[in-house]
Structure formats: C-alpha cells, structure tokens
Amino acid sequence: MRIVFIGPPGVGKGTQCERLAAHLSVPHLSTGDMLRSSRDANVLDPKIAATINDGRLAPDRLVTEMVIERTNRPDCADGYLLDGYPRTVTQAIWWDEHLSGDSMTLDAVFHLDADREILIERLLKRSKQQGRVDDVRETIERRLAVYDERTDPVLDYYRGRSNLRTIQADQTADEVFEALVDCLKPR
Ligand code: AP5
Ligand code: MG
C-alpha cells in the first residue's frame, strides 16, 4: 500500500499515519519528522533549518531526494504512508515521475480536512505539551497560509489522477481512523 496524506497543519496526519502504519504494517514516513531530526542532529543547512522553523517550505529537490532515499530502503518494499509529502505541485509531479519510472502507482491519496479554529486550537494545545518551535500563533498562521498557497493546489493535481478521498478530521481520532480504514476496504 502506497498512500499519501495531505492536510493542513494540525489536522491529524501524524496521528492517523501512526495508527494506520501499525494497522497495515508499513512504515510511516513524515518529511516534517525527517527534517526536524536532521535539524536537531545539526546536519541540515542552517538556512533550511531557519526556513522550517519559520513555517516556510524546505526546497522541493532536497525533500524529494530525502523521500526517494527513504522509500528505497527494504522496509518500504510493501509500501509506506507519506505524511506531508508531496506538499507542492512540483513535488507531486516529481513523485509521479519517480513512481512511474519504477512502474509503481499510488493506492490512495487521503485529504484530511478541518476548520481553521480547530487546527489552531489543537496546535496551541500541542505547543504546551511538545514545544515544537513552529507551534506559536504567528508561525501557525504562516503555515496555514503556505498550505493554502502551495499545498491546496496539490489536491487539484490529484483530482482525477489518483484515488483522492477527503475525510473530515474534526471528529475524534477514533472516528477519523475508522473512516480511513473504511476507505481502504475493497468495494
Ligand atoms: P510537518 O511536520 O508535516 O507539519 P504540519 O504539516 O504543519 O503538520 P503537523 O505535524 O503540525 O500536524 P499533523 O497534521 O501531523 O497533526 P498531528 O497528528 O500532529 O512539517 C513541518 C515543516 O517541515 C513544514 O512547515 C515545512 O517547513 C517542512 N516540510 C515538511 N514536509 C515538507 C515538504 N514536503 N516540502 C517542504 N517542506 C516540508 O495532530 C496535531 C495535534 O492535534 C496533536 O496534538 C494531536 O494529538 C491532536 N489531534 C490529532 N487528531 C485529533 C483529533 N481527531 N481530535 C483531537 N485532537 C487531535
Ligand atoms: Mg505531523
């Protein structure tokens, strides 16, 4: 199963991917987690570290190379869940080119959606628990604006091309998970 998760900050991509990865026995690959761990290990270009801390996007090429390297590892042979990639139309085009070069396709694209107030509330709550540097109000607003400008068009790109499903993520995490599992049932 190769599945892409798209959705605004705080919508629950990480929460749901973690659960679905266990359910499907495939790895959960979060580009945000990968970038943060490179930053924390001081192996990320400081300019790019500052970019992600500010809620702006890392360069398409760097992120794509990171994902290709990761998905080429043996544990991804049966598939993976991509959390937060592709996040621009360029990334989506490059990812399609990469997959078709290996005669592969995506099984599903899950779009998680919820109202802005809910997202902001969840992220401000998380900031108290985890202290992610981009979980401050000003940066949250910027991440949401970047999502609208750069990532929302990716949904149009996938519409008609892939099996795109929108799931309302303002329900409980259990309800969202049930909806995702339901989407994967053969019809
Ligand atoms: P990334 O780490 O992907 O951040 P994000 O997209 O802003 O999303 P979050 O991780 O904040 O939210 P989430 O949707 O995973 O929600 P979560 O499950 O945690 O990216 C960070 C940065 O890295 C980007 O800004 C960019 O700079 C860079 N980057 C990453 N990918 C890139 C790419 N492809 N190209 C370029 N740059 C890239 O849930 C949020 C909170 O809500 C949690 O506390 C959770 O417990 C809670 N929660 C979850 N679900 C529910 C529910 N149903 N009900 C109540 N609470 C819930
Ligand atoms: Mg996340």
Coordinates of C-alpha atoms and ligand atoms in Angstrom, one line a residue:
M1 CA 0.0 0.0 0.0
R2 CA 1.4 3.4 -1.0
I3 CA -0.7 6.2 0.5
V4 CA -0.2 9.9 0.5
F5 CA -1.7 12.1 3.3
I6 CA -2.4 15.7 2.6
G7 CA -3.9 18.2 5.0
P8 CA -3.2 21.4 6.8
P9 CA -1.1 21.7 10.0
G10 CA -2.7 20.1 13.0
V11 CA -5.3 18.2 11.1
G12 CA -4.0 14.8 12.4
K13 CA -1.8 13.5 9.6
G14 CA 0.8 12.2 12.1
T15 CA -1.8 10.8 14.5
Q16 CA -3.6 8.9 11.8
C17 CA -0.5 7.7 9.9
E18 CA 0.9 6.3 13.1
R19 CA -2.2 4.2 13.6
L20 CA -2.7 3.2 10.0
A21 CA 1.0 2.3 9.7
A22 CA 0.6 -0.2 12.6
H23 CA -2.7 -1.5 11.1
L24 CA -1.2 -2.0 7.6
S25 CA 2.3 -3.0 8.8
V26 CA 4.0 -0.4 6.5
P27 CA 6.4 2.5 7.6
H28 CA 5.1 6.0 8.4
L29 CA 7.3 8.5 6.7
S30 CA 6.9 12.1 7.8
T31 CA 9.0 14.6 5.9
G32 CA 8.5 17.1 8.8
D33 CA 9.9 14.5 11.3
M34 CA 12.8 13.8 8.9
L35 CA 13.7 17.5 8.6
R36 CA 13.4 18.1 12.3
S37 CA 15.7 15.2 13.1
S38 CA 18.3 16.4 10.6
R39 CA 18.0 19.9 12.1
D40 CA 18.4 18.5 15.7
A41 CA 21.4 16.5 14.6
N42 CA 22.9 19.6 13.1
V43 CA 23.2 18.1 9.6
L44 CA 20.6 20.4 8.0
D45 CA 21.8 23.5 6.2
P46 CA 21.2 26.3 8.9
K47 CA 19.3 28.4 6.3
I48 CA 16.9 25.5 5.7
A49 CA 16.6 24.9 9.4
A50 CA 15.5 28.6 9.8
T51 CA 13.0 28.1 6.9
I52 CA 11.2 25.2 8.6
N53 CA 11.3 26.9 12.0
D54 CA 9.5 29.8 10.4
G55 CA 6.8 27.6 8.8
R56 CA 8.0 28.0 5.2
L57 CA 8.8 25.1 3.0
A58 CA 12.1 23.3 2.5
P59 CA 13.3 23.1 -1.1
D60 CA 11.4 20.7 -3.3
R61 CA 14.6 18.9 -4.5
L62 CA 16.0 18.3 -1.1
V63 CA 12.8 16.9 0.3
T64 CA 12.2 14.7 -2.8
E65 CA 15.8 13.3 -2.6
M66 CA 15.2 12.5 1.1
V67 CA 11.9 10.7 0.4
I68 CA 13.4 8.7 -2.5
E69 CA 16.4 7.6 -0.4
R70 CA 14.0 6.6 2.4
T71 CA 11.5 4.7 0.3
N72 CA 14.3 2.8 -1.5
R73 CA 15.1 1.1 1.8
P74 CA 13.9 -2.6 2.1
D75 CA 11.3 -1.9 4.8
C76 CA 9.3 0.1 2.2
A77 CA 9.1 -2.8 -0.3
D78 CA 5.4 -3.5 0.6
G79 CA 4.5 0.2 0.7
Y80 CA 4.5 3.2 3.0
L81 CA 2.5 6.1 4.3
L82 CA 3.7 9.5 3.2
D83 CA 2.8 12.2 5.7
G84 CA 3.4 15.7 4.4
Y85 CA 4.8 14.8 1.0
P86 CA 4.1 15.8 -1.8
R87 CA 3.4 19.3 -0.5
T88 CA 3.8 21.3 -3.7
V89 CA 2.6 20.6 -7.3
T90 CA 6.3 20.3 -8.3
Q91 CA 6.8 17.6 -5.7
A92 CA 3.7 15.8 -6.8
I93 CA 4.8 15.8 -10.5
W94 CA 8.3 14.6 -9.5
W95 CA 6.9 11.9 -7.3
D96 CA 4.6 10.7 -10.1
E97 CA 7.6 10.6 -12.4
H98 CA 9.7 8.7 -9.8
L99 CA 6.9 6.2 -9.3
S100 CA 6.2 5.6 -13.0
G101 CA 9.9 5.1 -13.6
D102 CA 9.7 2.2 -11.2
S103 CA 6.3 1.1 -12.7
M104 CA 4.5 1.9 -9.4
T105 CA 1.4 3.9 -8.6
L106 CA -0.3 5.4 -5.5
D107 CA -3.1 3.3 -4.0
A108 CA -4.8 6.3 -2.4
V109 CA -4.4 10.0 -1.6
F110 CA -6.1 10.9 1.7
H111 CA -7.0 14.5 2.2
L112 CA -7.8 15.3 5.9
D113 CA -9.7 18.5 6.4
A114 CA -11.0 20.5 9.4
D115 CA -11.9 24.1 10.2
R116 CA -9.1 26.6 10.9
E117 CA -10.3 27.3 14.5
I118 CA -10.0 23.6 15.3
L119 CA -6.5 23.4 13.8
I120 CA -5.2 26.4 15.7
E121 CA -6.7 25.2 18.9
R122 CA -5.0 21.8 18.5
L123 CA -1.6 23.2 17.7
L124 CA -1.7 25.7 20.5
K125 CA -2.6 22.9 22.9
R126 CA 0.3 20.7 21.4
S127 CA 2.7 23.6 21.9
K128 CA 2.3 23.3 25.6
Q129 CA 2.9 19.6 25.5
Q130 CA 5.7 19.3 22.9
G131 CA 7.2 22.7 22.4
R132 CA 7.6 22.5 18.6
V133 CA 9.2 25.8 17.7
D134 CA 6.7 26.3 14.8
D135 CA 3.7 25.9 17.1
V136 CA 3.4 29.6 18.0
R137 CA 0.5 31.6 16.8
E138 CA 2.3 33.7 14.2
T139 CA 4.1 30.7 12.7
I140 CA 0.9 28.6 12.8
E141 CA -0.8 31.4 10.8
R142 CA 2.1 31.3 8.3
R143 CA 2.0 27.5 7.9
L144 CA -1.8 27.8 7.2
A145 CA -1.2 30.5 4.6
V146 CA 1.6 28.4 3.0
Y147 CA -0.7 25.4 2.9
D148 CA -3.4 27.4 1.1
E149 CA -0.9 28.8 -1.4
R150 CA 1.4 25.8 -2.1
T151 CA -0.3 22.6 -1.0
D152 CA -4.0 23.2 -1.7
P153 CA -3.3 23.1 -5.5
V154 CA -1.8 19.6 -5.0
L155 CA -5.4 18.4 -4.3
D156 CA -6.4 19.7 -7.8
Y157 CA -3.4 17.9 -9.3
Y158 CA -4.5 14.6 -7.8
R159 CA -8.2 15.0 -8.5
G160 CA -9.0 12.7 -11.5
R161 CA -5.5 11.3 -11.5
S162 CA -5.4 9.3 -8.3
N163 CA -7.9 7.8 -5.8
L164 CA -8.3 11.1 -3.8
R165 CA -10.6 10.8 -0.8
T166 CA -11.5 13.7 1.6
I167 CA -12.1 12.8 5.2
Q168 CA -13.5 15.2 7.7
A169 CA -10.9 15.3 10.5
D170 CA -12.9 17.4 13.1
Q171 CA -14.2 14.1 14.5
T172 CA -12.5 12.1 17.3
A173 CA -9.2 10.4 16.3
D174 CA -11.0 7.0 16.6
E175 CA -13.7 8.2 14.2
V176 CA -11.2 9.5 11.6
F177 CA -9.3 6.3 11.8
E178 CA -12.5 4.2 11.2
A179 CA -13.3 6.4 8.2
L180 CA -9.8 5.8 6.7
V181 CA -9.9 2.1 7.2
D182 CA -13.4 2.1 5.6
C183 CA -12.0 3.8 2.5
L184 CA -9.4 1.1 2.1
K185 CA -12.0 -1.8 2.1
P186 CA -12.4 -3.4 -1.3
R187 CA -15.7 -2.4 -2.9
Ligands
AP5_1 P1 5.0 18.8 9.3 O1 5.8 18.2 10.5 O2 4.5 17.9 8.3 O3 4.0 19.8 10.0 P2 2.5 20.2 9.5 O4 2.1 19.8 8.1 O5 2.4 21.6 9.9 O6 1.6 19.3 10.4 P3 1.7 18.9 11.9 O7 2.7 17.9 12.1 O8 1.8 20.1 12.7 O9 0.2 18.3 12.1 P4 -0.4 16.9 11.8 O10 -1.4 17.1 10.7 O11 0.7 15.9 11.7 O12 -1.3 16.7 13.1 P5 -1.0 15.8 14.4 O13 -1.4 14.4 14.2 O14 0.4 16.1 14.9 O15 6.0 19.8 8.6 C1 6.7 20.7 9.4 C2 7.6 21.7 8.5 O16 8.5 20.9 7.8 C3 6.8 22.4 7.4 O17 6.2 23.6 7.9 C4 7.9 22.6 6.4 O18 8.7 23.7 6.8 C5 8.7 21.4 6.4 N1 8.3 20.3 5.5 C6 7.7 19.1 5.8 N2 7.4 18.5 4.7 C7 7.8 19.2 3.6 C8 7.7 19.1 2.2 N3 7.2 18.0 1.6 N4 8.3 20.1 1.4 C9 8.8 21.2 2.0 N5 8.9 21.4 3.3 C10 8.4 20.4 4.1 O19 -2.1 16.5 15.4 C11 -2.0 17.8 15.9 C12 -2.4 17.8 17.3 O20 -3.8 17.5 17.4 C13 -1.7 16.8 18.2 O21 -1.5 17.3 19.4 C14 -2.8 15.6 18.2 O22 -2.7 14.8 19.4 C15 -4.1 16.3 18.1 N6 -5.1 15.6 17.4 C16 -4.9 14.9 16.3 N7 -6.1 14.4 15.8 C17 -7.0 14.8 16.7 C18 -8.5 14.6 16.8 N8 -9.1 13.9 15.9 N9 -9.1 15.2 17.8 C19 -8.4 16.0 18.7 N10 -7.1 16.2 18.7 C20 -6.4 15.6 17.7
MG2 MG 2.7 15.9 11.7

